[in-house]
Amino acid sequence: MHPELKSKVMTAQEAAALINNGEILGISGFTGAGYPKVLPSALAERAEKLKAEGVDFGISLYTGASIGDECDGVLARAGIMKMRLPYQSHADVRNSINKGQTEYIDMHLSHSARLIRMGFVPKPTLAIVDACEVTPDGKIYLTGCGGNTPSYLQTADRIIIELNTHYADTLIGVHDIFIPELKGNVPIYSAGDKIGKDYVQVDPKKIVAIVEVNLPDSLKAFAALDDDSNAIAGYILEFLAHERKMGRLPEDLPYQSGVGNVANAVLGRMAKDPMQAPVALYTEVIQDSIFDILEADKLIVASGASVSYTISGQEKYKANAHAKNWKNKFVLRPQEISNNPEVIRRLGVISMNTALEADIFGHVNSTHVNGSRIMNGIGGSGDFARNCLLGFFMTPSVAKGGKISAIVPMVSHTDHTEHDTMIFVSEQGLADLRGLTPIKRARLIIEKCAHPSYRPLLQEYLDYGLKNSVLHTPHTLDKAFDFHKRLMETGSMGV
Amino acid sequence: MHPELKSKVMTAQEAAALINNGEILGISGFTGAGYPKVLPSALAERAEKLKAEGVDFGISLYTGASIGDECDGVLARAGIMKMRLPYQSHADVRNSINKGQTEYIDMHLSHSARLIRMGFVPKPTLAIVDACEVTPDGKIYLTGCGGNTPSYLQTADRIIIELNTHYADTLIGVHDIFIPELKGNVPIYSAGDKIGKDYVQVDPKKIVAIVEVNLPDSLKAFAALDDDSNAIAGYILEFLAHERKMGRLPEDLPYQSGVGNVANAVLGRMAKDPMQAPVALYTEVIQDSIFDILEADKLIVASGASVSYTISGQEKYKANAHAKNWKNKFVLRPQEISNNPEVIRRLGVISMNTALEADIFGHVNSTHVNGSRIMNGIGGSGDFARNCLLGFFMTPSVAKGGKISAIVPMVSHTDHTEHDTMIFVSEQGLADLRGLTPIKRARLIIEKCAHPSYRPLLQEYLDYGLKNSVLHTPHTLDKAFDFHKRLMETGSMGV
């Protein structure tokens, strides 16, 4: 650290004392990467003391996306998270939201920074950022995520830095910081184009504290690849190969893949396939599976809002970043750029996202259980599904040992409409819905994607509508949620 | 017409004889402008004769959007429209769809041409186009719409031209024909930018017939401006003025306005307001109200997929096109460009569209009555709502003399999700939903937009959920459609 900045160095406890009641914290962090790791605990301790003194202490928390337990978990359990946006996936946060203790605003990831800069959502009062380096003239080098950090640093009045030496060696230089204007072009014409700077410029007077740490992001290892994920990946790759063979899909389109096992399986299988052409990613989250592609010498470039590596992935990255010049194959961007509708449309992205439930007419629910209980949030799935060239929604056909069918007569909450969904995939098969009427979609989804144990009930619903309802989208409103009602009453959607 | 082309001239009856059973017709036409006017009747007559001979004659009809009765009405009533995409608004077509006699694929207007070029929807076998002029080397000058015509002309094997001299004087030169590749930039950086040619180039060998006509588009005059439309327009303009005053909205953003009375009212009032800055439109349909703006010397440019003028509007245009050089203030584009998500996002469009129904948590239904019966289709509302900088959904709070509430507990079909809707406006007031939780949205929508006669029922639904459901989106699935069920059972959503 530069000597000029030493005067701002303090302990986490001292820095936490600078956080006022009611403050809006705009923090770094996206899918478990690049979030502040020690301030939140110190803040929770401070809140505990203040509560003992009778103060109802609370803060609002703005992030990039989901973050680690050291932040989301700690603040939710402390009961001081009054508001949260734009995405979360921590059980304690979710519970707090569904109990009405935390207000949650579920936004497209590409929308949040712009809405804040425009002033429609209150601006953060204090930015807290996990950073590799900071210079006396206010250049901040971010760690493992672009996220919304540049906009939070720009709009907040005060900044606290967790100066984290853990990633300085591997992550300085991979960022491309570009904050778009309200209107105007985002001049990315190829997944790897760099259009900004590799640091965020702030007024150094706004930096009120620096807390020194040396801590890795803590991401859990993925579950072992299961048969369902493997089957879904297989259908997708088979379909892509077929489309290419038919001359309907160029080889050089970049991929976006959602977070989790199936996305990992798709990329892992691409790496192993000797026929697979080199791959570019224009995605949201870069996960461990990227190393399979790298090691197979098939990576053109990986652009994303974060590198969300497990500990083993981080070790791989660290070991190889310089030796193999891999660092030059990564670009980390603000999430309004990684998920930018303009760029996604222009690049012709092939998009893969997970559905929580889907209905027979082609609508997808990504967020709510039984229409009311929030799970994680829409994340970037809408940014990509709506603007991609080719989009998959993936889900195992059943959950909870068969008690829940992912395919239902009518979704209990719609995040992606029939107009935006293209291809559904479960471990049962793949349904290409493009250019089909609602009735044809329903027949195909029941046949290809539903679990055999739920097909008769779904077919019965469709048949009833075909006899008694209107023949464009033959719903029957007083039976549309029977699956959900049975689940709430009996614990199973089945009969 | 050039002498070389004379050999292809024939009567509508002769041309109709070239249309085979099962043919997929890709025709020009968008919101009642630029559609073929004599071929459809001749085709219906031919089908009648064939039916008398026992032939089950039928065709598929692809258009730009809605078209006149001389085509949609005639073909639907003849019972030969087996399939229809991507948008319709004719009562006879709608009835045929809801009876299951016509298959309908309801698509985003910006998606249709691309899906067809990619081959996911079957390509048209025959293109029929209303044109101002055609040259022996295959340059076709379109009439009042860009629509999907360029892609239909490109992909169909055969072309029939209705050579319509009615508009040649005023519409040659206003088109900007650009067909985007699967990936790549659409280089429009300002609403009036021209990036293509003013004609469509085809292989002249594909032209199998030319039918000479001199016929105007037949658009009905608008209903007299009612109090509701005027009130909605007032709220929108007041809101925009306030946002500008607060420094949150630049003056120079272009507008998109949906079709109908409210859009006309907004533009009409802008024209009359002495404080109104000059206006650019990057819209889908250019309507009569443009003349108010023009006459007030406030039009920068109007870009759209069609000029959908009533007869009186057409006379105004004709009278003034040359005298005032107005022709240079119009650009007509293919609908995948007028509605292009990339361009809409880049230009920062302010978007105004109509909702059929909206729910208290912020979802919008643009298409289905009671979840099943199709009205018109989503049209371009999704293209704009999802990618605009600022978006309004407008609707009178009640319909059918108060028997239907436009605000319901849960929409029976979702076309625009809570993540994409920003501002709701009814004649009761305006609700700015940005940055609000679902519960806060519900309170605001009930207070500001619902009709007073339905507020107690909506509040009762919300209160019940707040007591008995989960506190993120407190729905109650077995009561969610009570409004719709009452409507189906009693003819009114009220109690």
mmCIF file of N, CA and C in Angstrom, chain B residues 148-187:
data_model
loop_
_atom_site.group_PDB
_atom_site.id
_atom_site.type_symbol
_atom_site.label_atom_id
_atom_site.label_comp_id
_atom_site.label_asym_id
_atom_site.label_seq_id
_atom_site.Cartn_x
_atom_site.Cartn_y
_atom_site.Cartn_z
ATOM 1 N N ASN B 148 -42.505 -7.146 -42.030
ATOM 2 C CA ASN B 148 -41.604 -8.279 -42.305
ATOM 3 C C ASN B 148 -41.387 -8.469 -43.801
ATOM 4 N N THR B 149 -41.881 -7.521 -44.589
ATOM 5 C CA THR B 149 -41.883 -7.699 -46.040
ATOM 6 C C THR B 149 -40.503 -8.029 -46.622
ATOM 7 N N PRO B 150 -39.441 -7.310 -46.220
ATOM 8 C CA PRO B 150 -38.144 -7.638 -46.834
ATOM 9 C C PRO B 150 -37.737 -9.097 -46.628
ATOM 10 N N SER B 151 -37.996 -9.641 -45.444
ATOM 11 C CA SER B 151 -37.626 -11.039 -45.195
ATOM 12 C C SER B 151 -38.521 -12.013 -45.957
ATOM 13 N N TYR B 152 -39.800 -11.680 -46.090
ATOM 14 C CA TYR B 152 -40.681 -12.550 -46.871
ATOM 15 C C TYR B 152 -40.255 -12.549 -48.336
ATOM 16 N N LEU B 153 -39.932 -11.373 -48.851
ATOM 17 C CA LEU B 153 -39.485 -11.289 -50.248
ATOM 18 C C LEU B 153 -38.183 -12.060 -50.441
ATOM 19 N N GLN B 154 -37.323 -12.011 -49.417
ATOM 20 C CA GLN B 154 -36.033 -12.694 -49.519
ATOM 21 C C GLN B 154 -36.184 -14.211 -49.452
ATOM 22 N N THR B 155 -37.088 -14.707 -48.594
ATOM 23 C CA THR B 155 -37.133 -16.147 -48.343
ATOM 24 C C THR B 155 -38.127 -16.908 -49.218
ATOM 25 N N ALA B 156 -39.142 -16.233 -49.733
ATOM 26 C CA ALA B 156 -40.150 -16.947 -50.541
ATOM 27 C C ALA B 156 -39.574 -17.295 -51.913
ATOM 28 N N ASP B 157 -40.077 -18.368 -52.494
ATOM 29 C CA ASP B 157 -39.620 -18.760 -53.830
ATOM 30 C C ASP B 157 -40.289 -17.924 -54.920
ATOM 31 N N ARG B 158 -41.528 -17.507 -54.664
ATOM 32 C CA ARG B 158 -42.281 -16.773 -55.684
ATOM 33 C C ARG B 158 -42.861 -15.499 -55.076
ATOM 34 N N ILE B 159 -43.063 -14.508 -55.920
ATOM 35 C CA ILE B 159 -43.551 -13.208 -55.459
ATOM 36 C C ILE B 159 -44.702 -12.741 -56.356
ATOM 37 N N ILE B 160 -45.797 -12.296 -55.727
ATOM 38 C CA ILE B 160 -46.857 -11.602 -56.465
ATOM 39 C C ILE B 160 -46.897 -10.157 -55.964
ATOM 40 N N ILE B 161 -46.920 -9.221 -56.897
ATOM 41 C CA ILE B 161 -46.929 -7.805 -56.522
ATOM 42 C C ILE B 161 -48.289 -7.197 -56.831
ATOM 43 N N GLU B 162 -48.866 -6.531 -55.812
ATOM 44 C CA GLU B 162 -49.982 -5.621 -56.095
ATOM 45 C C GLU B 162 -49.348 -4.259 -56.300
ATOM 46 N N LEU B 163 -49.280 -3.840 -57.539
ATOM 47 C CA LEU B 163 -48.605 -2.592 -57.848
ATOM 48 C C LEU B 163 -49.612 -1.455 -57.656
ATOM 49 N N ASN B 164 -49.422 -0.738 -56.550
ATOM 50 C CA ASN B 164 -50.425 0.213 -56.070
ATOM 51 C C ASN B 164 -49.922 1.646 -56.276
ATOM 52 N N THR B 165 -50.464 2.298 -57.277
ATOM 53 C CA THR B 165 -49.981 3.638 -57.619
ATOM 54 C C THR B 165 -50.420 4.695 -56.616
ATOM 55 N N HIS B 166 -51.315 4.313 -55.715
ATOM 56 C CA HIS B 166 -51.903 5.316 -54.817
ATOM 57 C C HIS B 166 -50.857 6.082 -54.003
ATOM 58 N N TYR B 167 -49.802 5.396 -53.579
ATOM 59 C CA TYR B 167 -48.852 6.021 -52.660
ATOM 60 C C TYR B 167 -47.487 6.334 -53.274
ATOM 61 N N ALA B 168 -47.349 6.045 -54.577
ATOM 62 C CA ALA B 168 -46.014 6.145 -55.177
ATOM 63 C C ALA B 168 -45.401 7.525 -54.960
ATOM 64 N N ASP B 169 -46.235 8.528 -55.062
ATOM 65 C CA ASP B 169 -45.756 9.900 -54.978
ATOM 66 C C ASP B 169 -45.178 10.234 -53.602
ATOM 67 N N THR B 170 -45.779 9.690 -52.567
ATOM 68 C CA THR B 170 -45.401 10.115 -51.209
ATOM 69 C C THR B 170 -44.519 9.124 -50.462
ATOM 70 N N LEU B 171 -44.483 7.879 -50.882
ATOM 71 C CA LEU B 171 -43.794 6.898 -50.040
ATOM 72 C C LEU B 171 -42.482 6.366 -50.620
ATOM 73 N N ILE B 172 -42.232 6.601 -51.902
ATOM 74 C CA ILE B 172 -40.927 6.176 -52.423
ATOM 75 C C ILE B 172 -39.858 7.073 -51.809
ATOM 76 N N GLY B 173 -38.854 6.441 -51.237
ATOM 77 C CA GLY B 173 -37.753 7.207 -50.637
ATOM 78 C C GLY B 173 -37.775 7.262 -49.125
ATOM 79 N N VAL B 174 -38.902 6.917 -48.504
ATOM 80 C CA VAL B 174 -38.939 7.012 -47.036
ATOM 81 C C VAL B 174 -38.495 5.727 -46.347
ATOM 82 N N HIS B 175 -38.350 4.648 -47.102
ATOM 83 C CA HIS B 175 -37.980 3.381 -46.476
ATOM 84 C C HIS B 175 -36.478 3.277 -46.232
ATOM 85 N N ASP B 176 -36.136 2.534 -45.208
ATOM 86 C CA ASP B 176 -34.733 2.220 -44.926
ATOM 87 C C ASP B 176 -34.667 0.711 -44.671
ATOM 88 N N ILE B 177 -34.329 -0.032 -45.707
ATOM 89 C CA ILE B 177 -34.390 -1.495 -45.640
ATOM 90 C C ILE B 177 -33.027 -2.052 -45.244
ATOM 91 N N PHE B 178 -32.992 -2.646 -44.069
ATOM 92 C CA PHE B 178 -31.766 -3.240 -43.546
ATOM 93 C C PHE B 178 -32.167 -4.562 -42.910
ATOM 94 N N ILE B 179 -31.617 -5.669 -43.398
ATOM 95 C CA ILE B 179 -31.902 -6.973 -42.789
ATOM 96 C C ILE B 179 -30.681 -7.382 -41.983
ATOM 97 N N PRO B 180 -30.813 -7.491 -40.661
ATOM 98 C CA PRO B 180 -29.644 -7.810 -39.835
ATOM 99 C C PRO B 180 -29.197 -9.254 -40.014
ATOM 100 N N GLU B 181 -27.938 -9.488 -39.795
ATOM 101 C CA GLU B 181 -27.417 -10.857 -39.764
ATOM 102 C C GLU B 181 -27.802 -11.491 -38.423
ATOM 103 N N LEU B 182 -27.529 -12.799 -38.267
ATOM 104 C CA LEU B 182 -27.811 -13.479 -37.001
ATOM 105 C C LEU B 182 -27.114 -12.790 -35.847
ATOM 106 N N LYS B 183 -25.894 -12.364 -36.074
ATOM 107 C CA LYS B 183 -25.201 -11.557 -35.079
ATOM 108 C C LYS B 183 -24.602 -10.363 -35.799
ATOM 109 N N GLY B 184 -24.242 -9.368 -35.037
ATOM 110 C CA GLY B 184 -23.675 -8.171 -35.653
ATOM 111 C C GLY B 184 -24.457 -6.942 -35.270
ATOM 112 N N ASN B 185 -23.849 -5.806 -35.429
ATOM 113 C CA ASN B 185 -24.396 -4.536 -34.974
ATOM 114 C C ASN B 185 -25.530 -4.040 -35.884
ATOM 115 N N VAL B 186 -26.500 -3.359 -35.290
ATOM 116 C CA VAL B 186 -27.483 -2.588 -36.049
ATOM 117 C C VAL B 186 -27.110 -1.126 -35.824
ATOM 118 N N PRO B 187 -26.410 -0.511 -36.782
ATOM 119 C CA PRO B 187 -25.722 0.756 -36.489
ATOM 120 C C PRO B 187 -26.611 1.998 -36.507
#
